[in-house]
Coordinates of C-alpha atoms and ligand atoms in Angstrom, one line a residue:
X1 CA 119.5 130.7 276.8
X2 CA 117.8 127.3 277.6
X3 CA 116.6 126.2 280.5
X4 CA 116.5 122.7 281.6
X5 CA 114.0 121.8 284.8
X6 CA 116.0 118.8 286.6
X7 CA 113.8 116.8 288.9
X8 CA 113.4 112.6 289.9
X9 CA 112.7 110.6 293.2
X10 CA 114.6 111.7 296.3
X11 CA 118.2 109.9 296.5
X12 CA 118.1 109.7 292.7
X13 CA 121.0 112.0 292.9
X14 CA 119.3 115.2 291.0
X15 CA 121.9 117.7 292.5
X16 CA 125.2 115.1 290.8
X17 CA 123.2 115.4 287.3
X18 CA 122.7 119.1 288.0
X19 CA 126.1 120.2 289.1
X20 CA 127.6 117.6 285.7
X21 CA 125.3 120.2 283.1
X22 CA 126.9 123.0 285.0
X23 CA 129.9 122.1 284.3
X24 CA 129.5 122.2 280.5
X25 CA 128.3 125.2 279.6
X26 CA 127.9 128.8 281.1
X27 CA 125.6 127.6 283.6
X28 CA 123.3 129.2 286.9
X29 CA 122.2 126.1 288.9
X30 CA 118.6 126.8 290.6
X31 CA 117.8 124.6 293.6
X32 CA 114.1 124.9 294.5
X33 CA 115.1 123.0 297.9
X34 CA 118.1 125.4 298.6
X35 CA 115.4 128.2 298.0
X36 CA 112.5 126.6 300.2
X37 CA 115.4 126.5 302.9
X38 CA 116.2 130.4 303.1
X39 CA 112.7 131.1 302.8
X40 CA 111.3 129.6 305.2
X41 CA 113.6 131.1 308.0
X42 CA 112.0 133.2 310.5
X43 CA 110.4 136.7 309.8
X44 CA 109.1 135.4 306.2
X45 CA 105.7 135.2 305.2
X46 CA 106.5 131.6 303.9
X47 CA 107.2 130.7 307.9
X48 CA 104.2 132.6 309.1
X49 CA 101.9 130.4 306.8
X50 CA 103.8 127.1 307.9
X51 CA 103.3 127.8 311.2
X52 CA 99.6 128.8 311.0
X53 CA 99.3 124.9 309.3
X54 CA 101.1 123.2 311.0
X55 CA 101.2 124.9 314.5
X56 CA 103.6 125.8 316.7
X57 CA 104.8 122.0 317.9
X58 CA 107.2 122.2 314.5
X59 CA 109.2 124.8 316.3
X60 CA 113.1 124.1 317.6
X61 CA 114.2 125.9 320.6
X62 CA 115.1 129.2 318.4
X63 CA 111.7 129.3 316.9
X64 CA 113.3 128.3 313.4
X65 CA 111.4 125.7 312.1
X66 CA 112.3 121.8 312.5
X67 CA 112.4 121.0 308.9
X68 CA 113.2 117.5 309.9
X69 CA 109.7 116.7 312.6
X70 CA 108.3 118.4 309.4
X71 CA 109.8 116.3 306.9
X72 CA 108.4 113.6 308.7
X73 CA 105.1 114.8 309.2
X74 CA 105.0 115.8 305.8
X75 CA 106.2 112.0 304.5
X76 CA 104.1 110.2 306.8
X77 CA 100.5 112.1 305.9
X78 CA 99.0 112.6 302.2
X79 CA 96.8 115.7 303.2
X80 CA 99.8 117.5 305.5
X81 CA 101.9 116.8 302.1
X82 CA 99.2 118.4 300.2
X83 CA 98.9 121.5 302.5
X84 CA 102.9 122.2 302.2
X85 CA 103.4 121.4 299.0
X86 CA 101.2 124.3 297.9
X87 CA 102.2 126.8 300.4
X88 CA 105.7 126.1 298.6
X89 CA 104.7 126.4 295.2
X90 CA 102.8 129.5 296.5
X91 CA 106.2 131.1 297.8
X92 CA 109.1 129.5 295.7
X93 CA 107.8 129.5 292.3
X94 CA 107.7 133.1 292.4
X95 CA 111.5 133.0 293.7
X96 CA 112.7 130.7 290.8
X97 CA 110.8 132.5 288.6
X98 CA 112.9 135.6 289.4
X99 CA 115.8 133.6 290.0
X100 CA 115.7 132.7 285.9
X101 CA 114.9 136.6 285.1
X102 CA 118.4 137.6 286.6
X103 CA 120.0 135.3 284.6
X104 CA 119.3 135.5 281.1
X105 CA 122.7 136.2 280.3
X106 CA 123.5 132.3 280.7
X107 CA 123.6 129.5 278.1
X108 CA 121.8 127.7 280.8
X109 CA 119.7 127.7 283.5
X110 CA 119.2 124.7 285.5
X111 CA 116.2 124.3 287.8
X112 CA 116.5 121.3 289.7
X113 CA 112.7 120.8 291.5
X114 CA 112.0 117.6 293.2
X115 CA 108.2 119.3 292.0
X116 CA 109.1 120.3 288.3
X117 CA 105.5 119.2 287.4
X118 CA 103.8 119.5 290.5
X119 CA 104.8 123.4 290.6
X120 CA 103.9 124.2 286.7
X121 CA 107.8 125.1 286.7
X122 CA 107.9 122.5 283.8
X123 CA 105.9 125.0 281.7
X124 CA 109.2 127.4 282.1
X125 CA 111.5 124.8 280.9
X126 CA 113.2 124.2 277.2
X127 CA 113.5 120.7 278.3
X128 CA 113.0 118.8 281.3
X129 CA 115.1 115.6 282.9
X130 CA 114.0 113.1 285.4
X131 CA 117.0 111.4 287.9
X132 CA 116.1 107.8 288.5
X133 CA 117.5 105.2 290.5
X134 CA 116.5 101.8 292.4
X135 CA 114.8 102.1 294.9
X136 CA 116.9 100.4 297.3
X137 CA 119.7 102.8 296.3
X138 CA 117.6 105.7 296.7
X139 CA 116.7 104.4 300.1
X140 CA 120.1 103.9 301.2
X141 CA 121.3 107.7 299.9
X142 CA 118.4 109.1 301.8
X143 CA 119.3 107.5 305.2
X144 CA 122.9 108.2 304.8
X145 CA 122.1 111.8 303.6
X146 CA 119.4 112.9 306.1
X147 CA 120.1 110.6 309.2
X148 CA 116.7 108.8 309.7
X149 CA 116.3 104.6 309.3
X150 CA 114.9 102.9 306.8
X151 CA 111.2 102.6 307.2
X152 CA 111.3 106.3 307.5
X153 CA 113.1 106.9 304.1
X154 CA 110.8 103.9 302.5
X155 CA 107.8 105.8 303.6
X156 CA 109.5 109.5 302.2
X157 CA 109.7 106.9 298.9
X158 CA 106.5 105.7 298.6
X159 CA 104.7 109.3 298.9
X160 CA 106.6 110.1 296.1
X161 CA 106.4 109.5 292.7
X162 CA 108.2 106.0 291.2
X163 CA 110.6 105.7 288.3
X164 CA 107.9 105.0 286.0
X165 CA 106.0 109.0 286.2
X166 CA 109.3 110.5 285.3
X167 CA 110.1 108.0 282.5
X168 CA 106.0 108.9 281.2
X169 CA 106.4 112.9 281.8
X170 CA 109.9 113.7 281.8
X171 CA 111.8 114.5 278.3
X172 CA 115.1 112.7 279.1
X173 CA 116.0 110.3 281.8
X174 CA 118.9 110.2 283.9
X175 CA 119.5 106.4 285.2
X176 CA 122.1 107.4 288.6
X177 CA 122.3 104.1 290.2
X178 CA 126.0 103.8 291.1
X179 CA 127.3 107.8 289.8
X180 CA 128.9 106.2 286.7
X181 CA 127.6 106.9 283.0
X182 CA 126.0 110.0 284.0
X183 CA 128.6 112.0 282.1
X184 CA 128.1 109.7 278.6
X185 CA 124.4 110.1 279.3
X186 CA 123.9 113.6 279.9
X187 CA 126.5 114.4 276.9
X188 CA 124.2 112.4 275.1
X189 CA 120.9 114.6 275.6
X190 CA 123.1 117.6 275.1
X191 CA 124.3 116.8 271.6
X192 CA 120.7 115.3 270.5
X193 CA 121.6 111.5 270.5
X194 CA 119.4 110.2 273.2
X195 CA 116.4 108.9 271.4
X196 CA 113.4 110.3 273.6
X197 CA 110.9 112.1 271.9
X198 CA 106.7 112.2 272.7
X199 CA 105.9 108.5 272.4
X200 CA 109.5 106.7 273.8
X201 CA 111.8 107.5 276.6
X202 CA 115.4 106.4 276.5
X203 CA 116.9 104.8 279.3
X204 CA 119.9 103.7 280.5
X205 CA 120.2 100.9 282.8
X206 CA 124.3 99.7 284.2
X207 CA 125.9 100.2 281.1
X208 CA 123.4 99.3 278.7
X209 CA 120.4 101.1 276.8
X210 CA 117.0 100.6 276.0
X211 CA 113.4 102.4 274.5
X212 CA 109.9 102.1 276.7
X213 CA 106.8 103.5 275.0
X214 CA 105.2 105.8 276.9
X215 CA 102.0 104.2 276.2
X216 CA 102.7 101.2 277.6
X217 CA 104.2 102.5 281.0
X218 CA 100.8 103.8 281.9
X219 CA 100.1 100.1 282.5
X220 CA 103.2 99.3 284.7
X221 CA 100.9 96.8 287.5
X222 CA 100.3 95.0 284.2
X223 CA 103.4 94.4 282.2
X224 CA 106.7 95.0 281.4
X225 CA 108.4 95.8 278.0
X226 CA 111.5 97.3 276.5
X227 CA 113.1 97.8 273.2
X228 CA 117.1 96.9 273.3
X229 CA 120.0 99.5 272.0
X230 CA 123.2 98.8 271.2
X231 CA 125.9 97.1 272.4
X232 CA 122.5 94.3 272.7
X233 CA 122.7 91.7 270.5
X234 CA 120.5 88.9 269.7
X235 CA 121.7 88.0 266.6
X236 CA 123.7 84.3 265.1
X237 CA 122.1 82.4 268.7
X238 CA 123.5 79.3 266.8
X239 CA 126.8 80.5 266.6
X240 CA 127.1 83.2 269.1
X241 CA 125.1 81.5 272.0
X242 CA 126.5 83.1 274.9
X243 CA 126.1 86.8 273.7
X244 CA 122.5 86.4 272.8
X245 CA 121.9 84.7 276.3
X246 CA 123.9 87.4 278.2
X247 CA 122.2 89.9 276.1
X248 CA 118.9 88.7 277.6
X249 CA 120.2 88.2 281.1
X250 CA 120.8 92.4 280.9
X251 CA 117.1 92.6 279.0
X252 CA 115.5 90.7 282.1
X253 CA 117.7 92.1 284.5
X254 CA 116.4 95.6 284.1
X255 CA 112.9 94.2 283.9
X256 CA 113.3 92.4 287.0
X257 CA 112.0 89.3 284.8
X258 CA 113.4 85.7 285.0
X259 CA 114.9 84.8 281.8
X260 CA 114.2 81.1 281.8
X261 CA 110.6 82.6 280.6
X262 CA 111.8 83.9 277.2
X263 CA 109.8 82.7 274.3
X264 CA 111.7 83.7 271.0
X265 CA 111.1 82.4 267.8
X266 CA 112.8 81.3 264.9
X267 CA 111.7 84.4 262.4
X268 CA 111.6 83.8 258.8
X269 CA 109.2 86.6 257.1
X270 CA 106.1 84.6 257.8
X271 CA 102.3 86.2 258.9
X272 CA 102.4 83.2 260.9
X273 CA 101.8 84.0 264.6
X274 CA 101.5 82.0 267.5
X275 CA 99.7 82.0 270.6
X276 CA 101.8 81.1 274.3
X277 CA 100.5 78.7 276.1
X278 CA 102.2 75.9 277.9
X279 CA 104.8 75.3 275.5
X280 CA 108.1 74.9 277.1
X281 CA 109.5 78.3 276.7
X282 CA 113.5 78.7 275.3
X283 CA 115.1 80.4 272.5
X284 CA 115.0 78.7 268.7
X285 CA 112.5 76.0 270.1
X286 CA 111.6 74.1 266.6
X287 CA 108.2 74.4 267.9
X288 CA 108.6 78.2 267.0
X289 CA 110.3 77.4 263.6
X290 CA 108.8 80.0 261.0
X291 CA 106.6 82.3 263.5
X292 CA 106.9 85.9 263.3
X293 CA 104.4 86.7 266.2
X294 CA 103.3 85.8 269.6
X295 CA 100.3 86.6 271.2
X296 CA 99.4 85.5 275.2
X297 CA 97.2 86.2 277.8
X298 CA 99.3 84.4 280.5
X299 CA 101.4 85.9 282.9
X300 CA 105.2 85.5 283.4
X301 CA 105.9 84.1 279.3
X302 CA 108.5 86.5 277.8
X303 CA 107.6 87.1 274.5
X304 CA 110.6 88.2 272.1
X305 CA 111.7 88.9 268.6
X306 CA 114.7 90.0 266.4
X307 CA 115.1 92.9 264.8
X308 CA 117.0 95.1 262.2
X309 CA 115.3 97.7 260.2
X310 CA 111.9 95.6 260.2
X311 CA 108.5 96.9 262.3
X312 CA 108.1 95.5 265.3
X313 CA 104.7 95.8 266.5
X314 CA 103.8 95.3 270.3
X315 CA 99.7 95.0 271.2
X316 CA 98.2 95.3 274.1
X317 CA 94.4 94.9 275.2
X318 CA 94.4 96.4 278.2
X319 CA 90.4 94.8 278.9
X320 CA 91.4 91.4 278.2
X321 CA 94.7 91.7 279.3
X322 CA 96.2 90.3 276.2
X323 CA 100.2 90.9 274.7
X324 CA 101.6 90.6 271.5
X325 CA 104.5 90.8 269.6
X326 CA 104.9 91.2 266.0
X327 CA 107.8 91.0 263.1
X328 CA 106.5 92.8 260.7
X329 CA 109.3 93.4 258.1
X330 CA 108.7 94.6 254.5
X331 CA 107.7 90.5 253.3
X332 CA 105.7 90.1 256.5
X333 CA 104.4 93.7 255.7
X334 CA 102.9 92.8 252.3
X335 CA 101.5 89.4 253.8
X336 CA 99.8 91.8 256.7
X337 CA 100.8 90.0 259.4
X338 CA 99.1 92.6 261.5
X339 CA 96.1 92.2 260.4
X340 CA 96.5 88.3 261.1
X341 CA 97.8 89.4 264.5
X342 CA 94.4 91.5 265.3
X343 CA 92.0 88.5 263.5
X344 CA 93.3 86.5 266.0
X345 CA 93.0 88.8 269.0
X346 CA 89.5 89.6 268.2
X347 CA 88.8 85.6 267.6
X348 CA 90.1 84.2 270.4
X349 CA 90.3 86.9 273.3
X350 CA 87.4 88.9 271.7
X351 CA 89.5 91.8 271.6
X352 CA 87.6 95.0 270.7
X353 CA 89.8 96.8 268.3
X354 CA 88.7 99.8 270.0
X355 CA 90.7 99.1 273.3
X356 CA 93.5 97.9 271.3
X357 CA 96.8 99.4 271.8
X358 CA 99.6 99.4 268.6
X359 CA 103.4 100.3 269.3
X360 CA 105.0 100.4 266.3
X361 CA 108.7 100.2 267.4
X362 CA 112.0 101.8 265.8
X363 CA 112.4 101.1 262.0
X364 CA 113.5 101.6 258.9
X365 CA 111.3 104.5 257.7
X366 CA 110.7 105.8 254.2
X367 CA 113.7 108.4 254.9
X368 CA 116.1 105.2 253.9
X369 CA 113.9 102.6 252.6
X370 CA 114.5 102.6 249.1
X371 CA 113.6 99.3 246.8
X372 CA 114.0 98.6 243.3
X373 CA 111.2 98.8 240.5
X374 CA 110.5 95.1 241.2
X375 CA 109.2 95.1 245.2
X376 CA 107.8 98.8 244.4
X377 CA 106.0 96.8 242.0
X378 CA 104.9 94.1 244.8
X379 CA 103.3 97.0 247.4
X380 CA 101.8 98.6 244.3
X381 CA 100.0 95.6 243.6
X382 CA 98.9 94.6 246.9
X383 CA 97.8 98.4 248.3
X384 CA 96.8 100.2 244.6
X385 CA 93.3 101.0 245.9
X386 CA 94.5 102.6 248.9
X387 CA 93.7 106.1 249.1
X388 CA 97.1 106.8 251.2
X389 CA 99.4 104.9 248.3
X390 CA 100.8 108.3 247.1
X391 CA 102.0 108.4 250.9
X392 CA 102.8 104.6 250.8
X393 CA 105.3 104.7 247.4
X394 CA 107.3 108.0 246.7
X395 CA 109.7 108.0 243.7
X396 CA 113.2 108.4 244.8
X397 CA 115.6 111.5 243.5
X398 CA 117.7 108.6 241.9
X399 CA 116.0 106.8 238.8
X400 CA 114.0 103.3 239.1
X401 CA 114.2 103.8 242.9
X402 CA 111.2 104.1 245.5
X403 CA 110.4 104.5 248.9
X404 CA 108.3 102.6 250.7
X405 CA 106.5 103.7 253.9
X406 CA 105.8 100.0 255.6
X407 CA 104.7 101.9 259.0
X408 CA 101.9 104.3 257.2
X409 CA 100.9 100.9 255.5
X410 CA 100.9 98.8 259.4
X411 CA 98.4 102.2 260.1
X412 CA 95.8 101.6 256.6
X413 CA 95.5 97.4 258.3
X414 CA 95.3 98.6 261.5
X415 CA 92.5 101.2 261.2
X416 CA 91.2 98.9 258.0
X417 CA 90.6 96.4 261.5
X418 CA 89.2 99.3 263.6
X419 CA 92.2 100.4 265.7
X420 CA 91.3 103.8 266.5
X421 CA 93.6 106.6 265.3
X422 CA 94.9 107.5 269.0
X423 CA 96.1 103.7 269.9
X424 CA 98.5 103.4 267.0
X425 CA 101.4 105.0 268.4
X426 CA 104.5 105.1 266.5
X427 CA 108.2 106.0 267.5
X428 CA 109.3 107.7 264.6
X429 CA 112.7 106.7 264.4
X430 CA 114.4 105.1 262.1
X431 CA 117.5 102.5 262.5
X432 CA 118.7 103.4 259.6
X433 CA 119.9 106.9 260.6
X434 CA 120.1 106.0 263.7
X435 CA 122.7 103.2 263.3
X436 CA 124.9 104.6 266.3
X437 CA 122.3 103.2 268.5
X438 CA 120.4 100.9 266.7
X439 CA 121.1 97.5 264.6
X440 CA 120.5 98.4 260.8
X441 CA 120.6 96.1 257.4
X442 CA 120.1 98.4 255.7
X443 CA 123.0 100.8 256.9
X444 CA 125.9 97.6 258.0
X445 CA 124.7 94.5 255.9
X446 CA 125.0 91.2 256.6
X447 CA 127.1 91.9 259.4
X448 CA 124.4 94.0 261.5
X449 CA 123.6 92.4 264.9
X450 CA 120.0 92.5 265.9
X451 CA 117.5 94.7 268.3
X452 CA 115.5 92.7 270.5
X453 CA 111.9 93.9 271.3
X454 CA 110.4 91.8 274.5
X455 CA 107.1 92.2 276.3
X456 CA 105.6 90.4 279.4
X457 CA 102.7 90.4 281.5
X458 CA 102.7 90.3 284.8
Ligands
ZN501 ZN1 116.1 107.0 257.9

């Protein structure tokens, strides 16, 4: 048995994404709201508390409570919130709880708790899920569901938790703006192809994917940043022009960011990075001929690279308010680009490397990077002193074949340049065996498209 603890905003469509599980599996759908409702009916110690709160004014006619005055007393005042909220978890959680105990001859058990985390009920759960929508959608399903006007349902909003808390706690996200995909993305979770783990959370966004580092949405008033899936595609923008711009118009559209700002370089291995200023921004500028990083501290400027199967490395100094975006692939690796990257953050913006933040985005990892005797021989050379280069070259299984670990090596630079241990966050995942989602070279040659990595501050 599993059980999975559903929650999201309100008009997120939870109950849709619960009922679709259900239908997959041997399933016993528990709704926390449906439970809250027979409970608090007259007679039950649940309704004797509520009224003692709240008084006798949230009474109808029958003495039943008026879930709707207290809806909006509730939605309208933090500390009334506060005060129901735990006289719920104080009666339902114990309810659920024996709810799940009945039922342990399922496959499943869904708990779907606008409170998952609120309630502890998360603690119960094998895995948890978090329904998202737009807000305008949500606000529209709300008024159409419960009968009240906007403002109201804005306010109900707003005293809830936004998109961005589910994408940092939840497991998995559910994107339910329009009731399509939900099928392809739950079935996704289910058969372990959605790409969440601790540091990334995959989402989906009309019809196409993307990553968002956990880390990095803890700063949403600041900036915005994604890493693209597949179908993305930012490769061959001489050729393929219109696919690389679209691809972007999707990017910004889910960042709510205006693509005119896009600053994206023409990449060619270098530890050449660049700081954005006032340049006139664009795609393949020559004036960003050969640069393989971008660094800014100004608002609005897009900054973007190409990947597939190299590092990407996103900073952020969250005291100077400082972005940057690295290309860090196995040549830029051995010219420590990263460490050219942080010279110049601590020169210019006088970063100190203890507030700096390191992403290391989706790459090839050691699992499939394999090199000849001569480029072994390269990061031999360069890293022999290292105490971590048993870690950094393993001999393969086949003969005159290594594996390189370019992401542990990112790490020795990093804390060689006094990035501290917790601030280099990694994704663990690799493109290579993940080539359903992501681009790889390694895995489709010459022909692989490219991952596009963008950050933004705002
Ligand atoms: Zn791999």
């Amino acid at each position: 048995m599993k059980i999975i603890g559903i929650t999201g905003m309100s008009g997120a469509g939870k109950t849709t994404v619960s009922e679709q599980i259900s239908k997959s599996k041997n399933a016993k759908q528990i709704n926390a709201d449906k439970i809250a409702k027979e409970l608090i009916k007259k007679g039950s110690k649940y309704y004797d508390e509520i009224v003692e709160e709240f008084g006798k004014e949230i009474l109808q006619e029958d003495y039943e409570v008026n879930r709707k005055k207290l809806a909006n007393i509730v939605f309208t005042d933090k500390d009334s919130k506060e005060k129901l909220d735990r006289l719920t978890y104080k009666h339902v959680v114990p309810k659920i709880k024996e709810e799940v105990e009945k039922n342990t001859d399922c496959d499943l058990i869904i708990i779907d708790a606008p409170l998952l985390f609120e309630s502890g009920l998360n603690e119960i759960c094998d895995i948890t899920i978090g329904v998202i929508a737009e807000k305008k959608t949500c606000i529209d399903r709300i008024v159409k569901r419960d009968g009240i006007n906007q403002d109201l349902a804005c306010n109900r909003l707003d005293s809830q938790h936004n998109s961005n808390f589910f994408k940092m706690q939840c497991d998995y996200c559910v994107y339910n703006q329009n009731n399509s995909n939900i099928q392809a993305q739950i079935s996704d979770i289910l058969e372990g192809k959605n790409l969440s783990n601790k540091n990334v959370i995959h989402v989906y966004h009309e019809g196409f994917e993307y990553l968002q580092f956990r880390k990095l949405l803890e700063y949403q008033d600041k900036l915005k940043h994604c890493y693209t899936l597949k179908p993305l595609d930012v490769s061959n923008f001489e050729l393929e022009r219109d696919k690389v711009i679209n691809s972007y118009k999707h990017v910004c559209n889910f960042l709510g960011l205006d693509e005119k700002n896009i600053y994206k370089p023409i990449q060619s291995h270098t530890d050449i990075v660049k700081i954005v200023e006032n340049q006139e921004p664009g795609i393949h500028k020559k004036e960003f001929q050969d640069v393989d990083g971008l660094i800014t501290d100004k608002k609005e400027k897009i900054l973007s690279l190409s990947f597939a199967d190299c590092n990407c490395l996103y900073f952020y100094d969250p005291v100077k308010n400082v972005i940057g975006n690295i290309h860090s692939g196995w040549r830029g690796t051995l010219k420590e680009i990263s460490r050219e990257a942080v010279k110049i953050l601590k020169e210019k913006y006088k970063t100190n490397p203890h507030d700096l933040i390191c992403i290391i985005a989706p790459s090839i990892r050691k699992c499939c990077f394999e090199v000849d005797e001569n480029v072994k021989n390269m990061f031999y050379d360069k890293f022999k002193n290292n105490e971590r280069i048993d870690e950094i070259i393993q001999k393969s299984k086949t003969v005159g074949k290594y594996h390189i670990d370019t992401q542990m090596i990112n790490r020795v630079i990093l804390e060689e340049e006094g990035l501290l241990l917790e601030n280099i966050i990694e994704s663990e995942i690799c493109t290579s065996c993940h080539h359903d989602k992501l681009h790889s070279y390694r895995y489709e040659g010459e022909t692989a498209g490219r991952n596009t990595s963008v950050i933004c501050l705002v």
